[in-house]
Amino acid sequence: LVGKGVTFDSGGLSLKPTDGMVDMKGDMAGAAAVLGGVQAIAAQKLKVNVLGVLALVENMPSGTAVKLGDVLTARNGKTIEVLNTDAEGRLILADALCYATEQTDHVVNFATLTGACLVALGTETAGLMTNTDAWGDQVAAAIRSAGERSWKLPMDASYDGLIKSKVADMRNTGGGRWGGAIAGGKFLEQFVGTAKWVHMDIAGPAWADNDSPALDSGGTGCMVRSIVELARGFGERPA
C-alpha cells in the first residue's frame, strides 16, 4: 500500500491560485488512508502481510524548489522532465512505487493526484487504473464491499503519448487539457515494473467541502475501510 502524502501543496513555483490552495492540507489523504488502513489491519489482527509506504513532503516555493525544465532521475533510473511543479505527487510516488515493487508483487497506491479525476467523476467516486484487470477487479470488489465507490478508467497503450517528452523518458504532465487523470496513471505505471498494480485517484472523495448526514466537512478518511476489506480478502486466499 503506497500513499501520497503532500502535507501542504502550494503548487511550488507553479503556484496555485488562492481558492485552489485553501484545502491543500488535505493533499496527504492517500498517505493518511494507508496509515489508517494499516493500523486497522493490525488492530483486527488480520492474517496478511502488509507493507505501508508513505511518501511525505511539503510542496512550497523556495530557493531550492524544483524548477520547470528540470530533469529528474527516479529510483529505477528513468528520467522525468518537470513541466509543472504542481504535478509533484507523481514525482514522489515514483520512488515510493519503485521501493514497494522491490518488496512485493501486489501493489495499490492511493493519491489525491489530479483535479481532472474530480472533473470526470465528481466528489463521490475514485478513479481506478490498473495494469492487471484481475487485480483491479479484486480491489474494486473490496471497495464495493466497504461501501465506497470507484470507477475504472482505461489504461491501454493508446494513452502512452500523454506523457511523452522530447528530452527525457517522460514528462510529469499530460499533453494538454485532455485525459489528465489517465496521464497521471500512465506516469505511475512506469515505476511498477512487472508487479500487479492499481492506482486509486481519490481527489474527489478525499475531501468534503460541507457537512452531510454521513460526514463532517474536511478530510473524509476515504479508502481506509476499503483497504481493510482488501487485506481481509487477500489474507483469506487459498494457500
Tab-separated table of C-alpha atoms in Angstrom:
chain	number	residue	atom	x	y	z
A	1	LEU	CA	0.000	0.000	0.000
A	2	VAL	CA	1.554	3.269	-1.152
A	3	GLY	CA	0.190	6.701	-0.247
A	4	LYS	CA	0.845	10.202	-1.496
A	5	GLY	CA	1.457	12.462	1.496
A	6	VAL	CA	1.900	16.091	0.460
A	7	THR	CA	1.271	17.784	3.805
A	8	PHE	CA	0.628	21.108	2.063
A	9	ASP	CA	0.604	21.758	-1.673
A	10	SER	CA	1.082	25.367	-2.717
A	11	GLY	CA	1.875	24.249	-6.261
A	12	GLY	CA	5.552	25.143	-5.832
A	13	LEU	CA	6.835	27.603	-8.432
A	14	SER	CA	3.707	26.746	-10.471
A	15	LEU	CA	1.793	28.493	-7.696
A	16	LYS	CA	-1.879	27.651	-7.228
A	17	PRO	CA	-4.462	30.459	-7.030
A	18	THR	CA	-5.773	31.159	-3.534
A	19	ASP	CA	-9.070	29.317	-3.976
A	20	GLY	CA	-7.232	26.237	-5.221
A	21	MET	CA	-4.846	26.254	-2.270
A	22	VAL	CA	-7.224	26.581	0.666
A	23	ASP	CA	-7.840	22.852	1.201
A	24	MET	CA	-4.387	21.651	0.213
A	25	LYS	CA	-3.617	20.447	3.729
A	26	GLY	CA	-5.725	17.514	2.515
A	27	ASP	CA	-3.226	16.537	-0.174
A	28	MET	CA	-1.895	13.901	2.208
A	29	ALA	CA	-5.133	11.892	2.094
A	30	GLY	CA	-3.545	8.968	0.257
A	31	ALA	CA	-0.857	8.552	2.895
A	32	ALA	CA	-3.445	9.032	5.645
A	33	ALA	CA	-5.573	6.254	4.144
A	34	VAL	CA	-2.604	3.893	4.061
A	35	LEU	CA	-1.635	4.737	7.640
A	36	GLY	CA	-5.203	4.351	8.909
A	37	GLY	CA	-5.684	1.150	6.928
A	38	VAL	CA	-2.519	-0.479	8.233
A	39	GLN	CA	-3.407	0.497	11.805
A	40	ALA	CA	-6.880	-1.016	11.404
A	41	ILE	CA	-5.472	-4.200	9.866
A	42	ALA	CA	-3.090	-4.558	12.818
A	43	ALA	CA	-5.843	-3.869	15.357
A	44	GLN	CA	-8.008	-6.598	13.808
A	45	LYS	CA	-5.042	-8.988	13.639
A	46	LEU	CA	-5.793	-9.957	10.037
A	47	LYS	CA	-3.604	-12.790	8.812
A	48	VAL	CA	-1.894	-10.951	5.972
A	49	ASN	CA	1.496	-9.331	5.484
A	50	VAL	CA	1.045	-5.668	4.565
A	51	LEU	CA	3.701	-3.100	3.701
A	52	GLY	CA	2.683	0.555	4.002
A	53	VAL	CA	4.842	3.127	2.200
A	54	LEU	CA	4.155	6.816	2.872
A	55	ALA	CA	5.692	9.395	0.518
A	56	LEU	CA	5.778	12.554	2.673
A	57	VAL	CA	6.763	16.054	1.509
A	58	GLU	CA	5.636	19.683	1.502
A	59	ASN	CA	5.412	21.441	-1.868
A	60	MET	CA	6.454	25.070	-1.397
A	61	PRO	CA	8.295	27.682	-3.473
A	62	SER	CA	11.827	28.384	-2.235
A	63	GLY	CA	15.358	28.988	-3.428
A	64	THR	CA	15.865	25.233	-3.686
A	65	ALA	CA	12.482	24.357	-5.224
A	66	VAL	CA	12.200	22.122	-8.272
A	67	LYS	CA	12.109	24.298	-11.410
A	68	LEU	CA	10.298	23.929	-14.702
A	69	GLY	CA	12.627	22.314	-17.204
A	70	ASP	CA	14.489	20.267	-14.578
A	71	VAL	CA	15.127	16.639	-15.467
A	72	LEU	CA	14.973	14.266	-12.507
A	73	THR	CA	16.176	10.671	-12.282
A	74	ALA	CA	13.907	8.255	-10.424
A	75	ARG	CA	14.951	5.283	-8.291
A	76	ASN	CA	14.650	2.912	-11.272
A	77	GLY	CA	16.840	5.132	-13.484
A	78	LYS	CA	14.067	6.582	-15.637
A	79	THR	CA	14.260	10.319	-16.317
A	80	ILE	CA	11.420	12.821	-15.847
A	81	GLU	CA	11.081	16.275	-17.405
A	82	VAL	CA	9.319	18.638	-14.978
A	83	LEU	CA	6.892	20.893	-16.848
A	84	ASN	CA	4.642	21.753	-13.908
A	85	THR	CA	5.761	21.773	-10.276
A	86	ASP	CA	2.112	21.381	-9.228
A	87	ALA	CA	2.251	17.820	-10.593
A	88	GLU	CA	4.501	16.872	-7.686
A	89	GLY	CA	2.565	13.940	-6.256
A	90	ARG	CA	3.525	11.620	-9.078
A	91	LEU	CA	7.192	12.542	-8.605
A	92	ILE	CA	7.253	11.350	-5.001
A	93	LEU	CA	5.117	8.310	-5.795
A	94	ALA	CA	7.582	7.267	-8.493
A	95	ASP	CA	10.300	6.376	-5.993
A	96	ALA	CA	7.794	5.037	-3.451
A	97	LEU	CA	6.352	2.667	-6.052
A	98	CYS	CA	9.823	1.549	-7.121
A	99	TYR	CA	10.604	0.711	-3.498
A	100	ALA	CA	7.296	-1.083	-2.911
A	101	THR	CA	7.614	-3.243	-6.003
A	102	GLU	CA	11.063	-4.341	-4.856
A	103	GLN	CA	9.324	-5.878	-1.833
A	104	THR	CA	6.090	-7.340	-3.242
A	105	ASP	CA	4.256	-8.129	-6.465
A	106	HIS	CA	0.811	-6.792	-5.439
A	107	VAL	CA	0.614	-3.011	-5.040
A	108	VAL	CA	-2.128	-0.418	-4.638
A	109	ASN	CA	-1.387	3.292	-4.417
A	110	PHE	CA	-3.747	5.981	-3.137
A	111	ALA	CA	-3.367	9.631	-4.104
A	112	THR	CA	-5.243	12.892	-4.460
A	113	LEU	CA	-3.461	13.046	-7.781
A	114	THR	CA	-5.460	15.056	-10.312
A	115	GLY	CA	-8.183	17.661	-10.491
A	116	ALA	CA	-9.031	16.004	-13.795
A	117	CYS	CA	-10.342	12.936	-11.945
A	118	LEU	CA	-12.547	15.183	-9.839
A	119	VAL	CA	-13.895	16.790	-13.016
A	120	ALA	CA	-14.543	13.382	-14.581
A	121	LEU	CA	-16.081	11.508	-11.638
A	122	GLY	CA	-17.213	14.147	-9.153
A	123	THR	CA	-16.801	14.127	-5.402
A	124	GLU	CA	-18.170	10.670	-4.557
A	125	THR	CA	-16.201	8.315	-6.791
A	126	ALA	CA	-12.494	7.484	-7.008
A	127	GLY	CA	-10.772	6.688	-10.292
A	128	LEU	CA	-9.252	3.188	-10.578
A	129	MET	CA	-6.471	2.420	-13.056
A	130	THR	CA	-4.565	-0.832	-13.321
A	131	ASN	CA	-2.079	-2.828	-15.365
A	132	THR	CA	-3.742	-6.139	-14.386
A	133	ASP	CA	-7.501	-6.485	-14.816
A	134	ALA	CA	-7.905	-9.337	-12.321
A	135	TRP	CA	-6.113	-7.398	-9.566
A	136	GLY	CA	-8.067	-4.265	-10.435
A	137	ASP	CA	-11.325	-6.233	-10.186
A	138	GLN	CA	-10.274	-7.591	-6.762
A	139	VAL	CA	-9.559	-4.079	-5.497
A	140	ALA	CA	-12.839	-2.766	-6.939
A	141	ALA	CA	-14.746	-5.583	-5.228
A	142	ALA	CA	-13.181	-4.702	-1.866
A	143	ILE	CA	-14.170	-1.061	-2.379
A	144	ARG	CA	-17.770	-2.051	-3.117
A	145	SER	CA	-17.841	-4.347	-0.089
A	146	ALA	CA	-16.677	-1.445	2.090
A	147	GLY	CA	-19.489	0.764	0.807
A	148	GLU	CA	-17.162	3.094	-1.089
A	149	ARG	CA	-17.128	3.877	-4.808
A	150	SER	CA	-14.672	3.595	-7.686
A	151	TRP	CA	-14.811	3.664	-11.474
A	152	LYS	CA	-12.305	2.019	-13.780
A	153	LEU	CA	-10.595	4.256	-16.339
A	154	PRO	CA	-8.839	2.926	-19.477
A	155	MET	CA	-5.082	2.401	-19.452
A	156	ASP	CA	-4.305	0.915	-22.874
A	157	ALA	CA	-1.263	1.834	-24.953
A	158	SER	CA	-3.154	4.461	-26.959
A	159	TYR	CA	-2.663	6.811	-23.982
A	160	ASP	CA	1.117	6.403	-23.803
A	161	GLY	CA	1.693	9.590	-25.785
A	162	LEU	CA	0.187	11.701	-22.996
A	163	ILE	CA	3.484	11.658	-21.088
A	164	LYS	CA	5.939	11.685	-23.993
A	165	SER	CA	8.927	14.017	-23.568
A	166	LYS	CA	11.484	15.282	-26.068
A	167	VAL	CA	14.328	15.404	-23.546
A	168	ALA	CA	13.592	12.626	-21.006
A	169	ASP	CA	11.878	9.265	-20.717
A	170	MET	CA	8.645	11.053	-19.774
A	171	ARG	CA	7.226	14.371	-18.629
A	172	ASN	CA	5.304	14.923	-15.417
A	173	THR	CA	2.211	16.451	-17.022
A	174	GLY	CA	-0.173	15.281	-19.725
A	175	GLY	CA	-0.325	16.684	-23.213
A	176	GLY	CA	-2.818	19.494	-22.819
A	177	ARG	CA	-6.310	19.512	-21.313
A	178	TRP	CA	-7.444	16.012	-22.184
A	179	GLY	CA	-7.128	12.761	-20.237
A	180	GLY	CA	-5.333	14.268	-17.257
A	181	ALA	CA	-6.334	11.556	-14.791
A	182	ILE	CA	-5.201	8.813	-17.176
A	183	ALA	CA	-1.946	10.682	-17.870
A	184	GLY	CA	-1.245	10.521	-14.140
A	185	GLY	CA	-1.877	6.791	-14.163
A	186	LYS	CA	0.309	6.231	-17.227
A	187	PHE	CA	3.113	8.117	-15.492
A	188	LEU	CA	2.922	5.988	-12.345
A	189	GLU	CA	2.789	2.818	-14.434
A	190	GLN	CA	6.397	3.477	-15.478
A	191	PHE	CA	7.573	2.691	-11.925
A	192	VAL	CA	5.856	-0.596	-11.066
A	193	GLY	CA	7.798	-3.000	-13.265
A	194	THR	CA	6.051	-6.379	-13.541
A	195	ALA	CA	4.077	-6.041	-10.295
A	196	LYS	CA	0.298	-6.264	-10.286
A	197	TRP	CA	-0.643	-2.648	-9.620
A	198	VAL	CA	-3.691	-0.478	-9.048
A	199	HIS	CA	-3.713	3.318	-8.921
A	200	MET	CA	-6.548	4.930	-6.967
A	201	ASP	CA	-7.031	8.630	-7.710
A	202	ILE	CA	-9.052	9.789	-4.692
A	203	ALA	CA	-9.069	13.519	-5.455
A	204	GLY	CA	-12.877	13.630	-5.327
A	205	PRO	CA	-13.953	11.647	-2.247
A	206	ALA	CA	-10.954	12.532	-0.055
A	207	TRP	CA	-12.320	15.954	0.926
A	208	ALA	CA	-15.796	17.265	1.759
A	209	ASP	CA	-16.480	20.990	1.455
A	210	ASN	CA	-19.630	20.826	3.596
A	211	ASP	CA	-21.129	18.734	6.368
A	212	SER	CA	-23.515	15.957	5.357
A	213	PRO	CA	-25.560	13.343	7.250
A	214	ALA	CA	-22.652	10.900	6.854
A	215	LEU	CA	-19.573	13.142	7.007
A	216	ASP	CA	-18.204	16.254	8.626
A	217	SER	CA	-16.531	18.740	6.295
A	218	GLY	CA	-12.814	18.323	5.686
A	219	GLY	CA	-10.882	15.092	5.281
A	220	THR	CA	-13.216	12.119	4.879
A	221	GLY	CA	-10.945	9.161	5.635
A	222	CYS	CA	-11.925	7.589	2.334
A	223	MET	CA	-10.426	4.222	1.386
A	224	VAL	CA	-9.499	3.170	4.936
A	225	ARG	CA	-12.439	0.760	5.042
A	226	SER	CA	-11.621	-0.448	1.534
A	227	ILE	CA	-8.012	-1.140	2.480
A	228	VAL	CA	-9.185	-3.292	5.396
A	229	GLU	CA	-11.576	-5.228	3.156
A	230	LEU	CA	-8.864	-5.724	0.539
A	231	ALA	CA	-6.442	-7.036	3.160
A	232	ARG	CA	-9.102	-9.323	4.622
A	233	GLY	CA	-9.824	-10.883	1.244
A	234	PHE	CA	-6.140	-11.130	0.360
A	235	GLY	CA	-5.391	-12.921	3.620
A	236	GLU	CA	-8.241	-15.411	3.065
A	237	ARG	CA	-6.975	-16.597	-0.330
A	238	PRO	CA	-6.431	-20.365	-0.655
A	239	ALA	CA	-2.822	-21.353	0.125
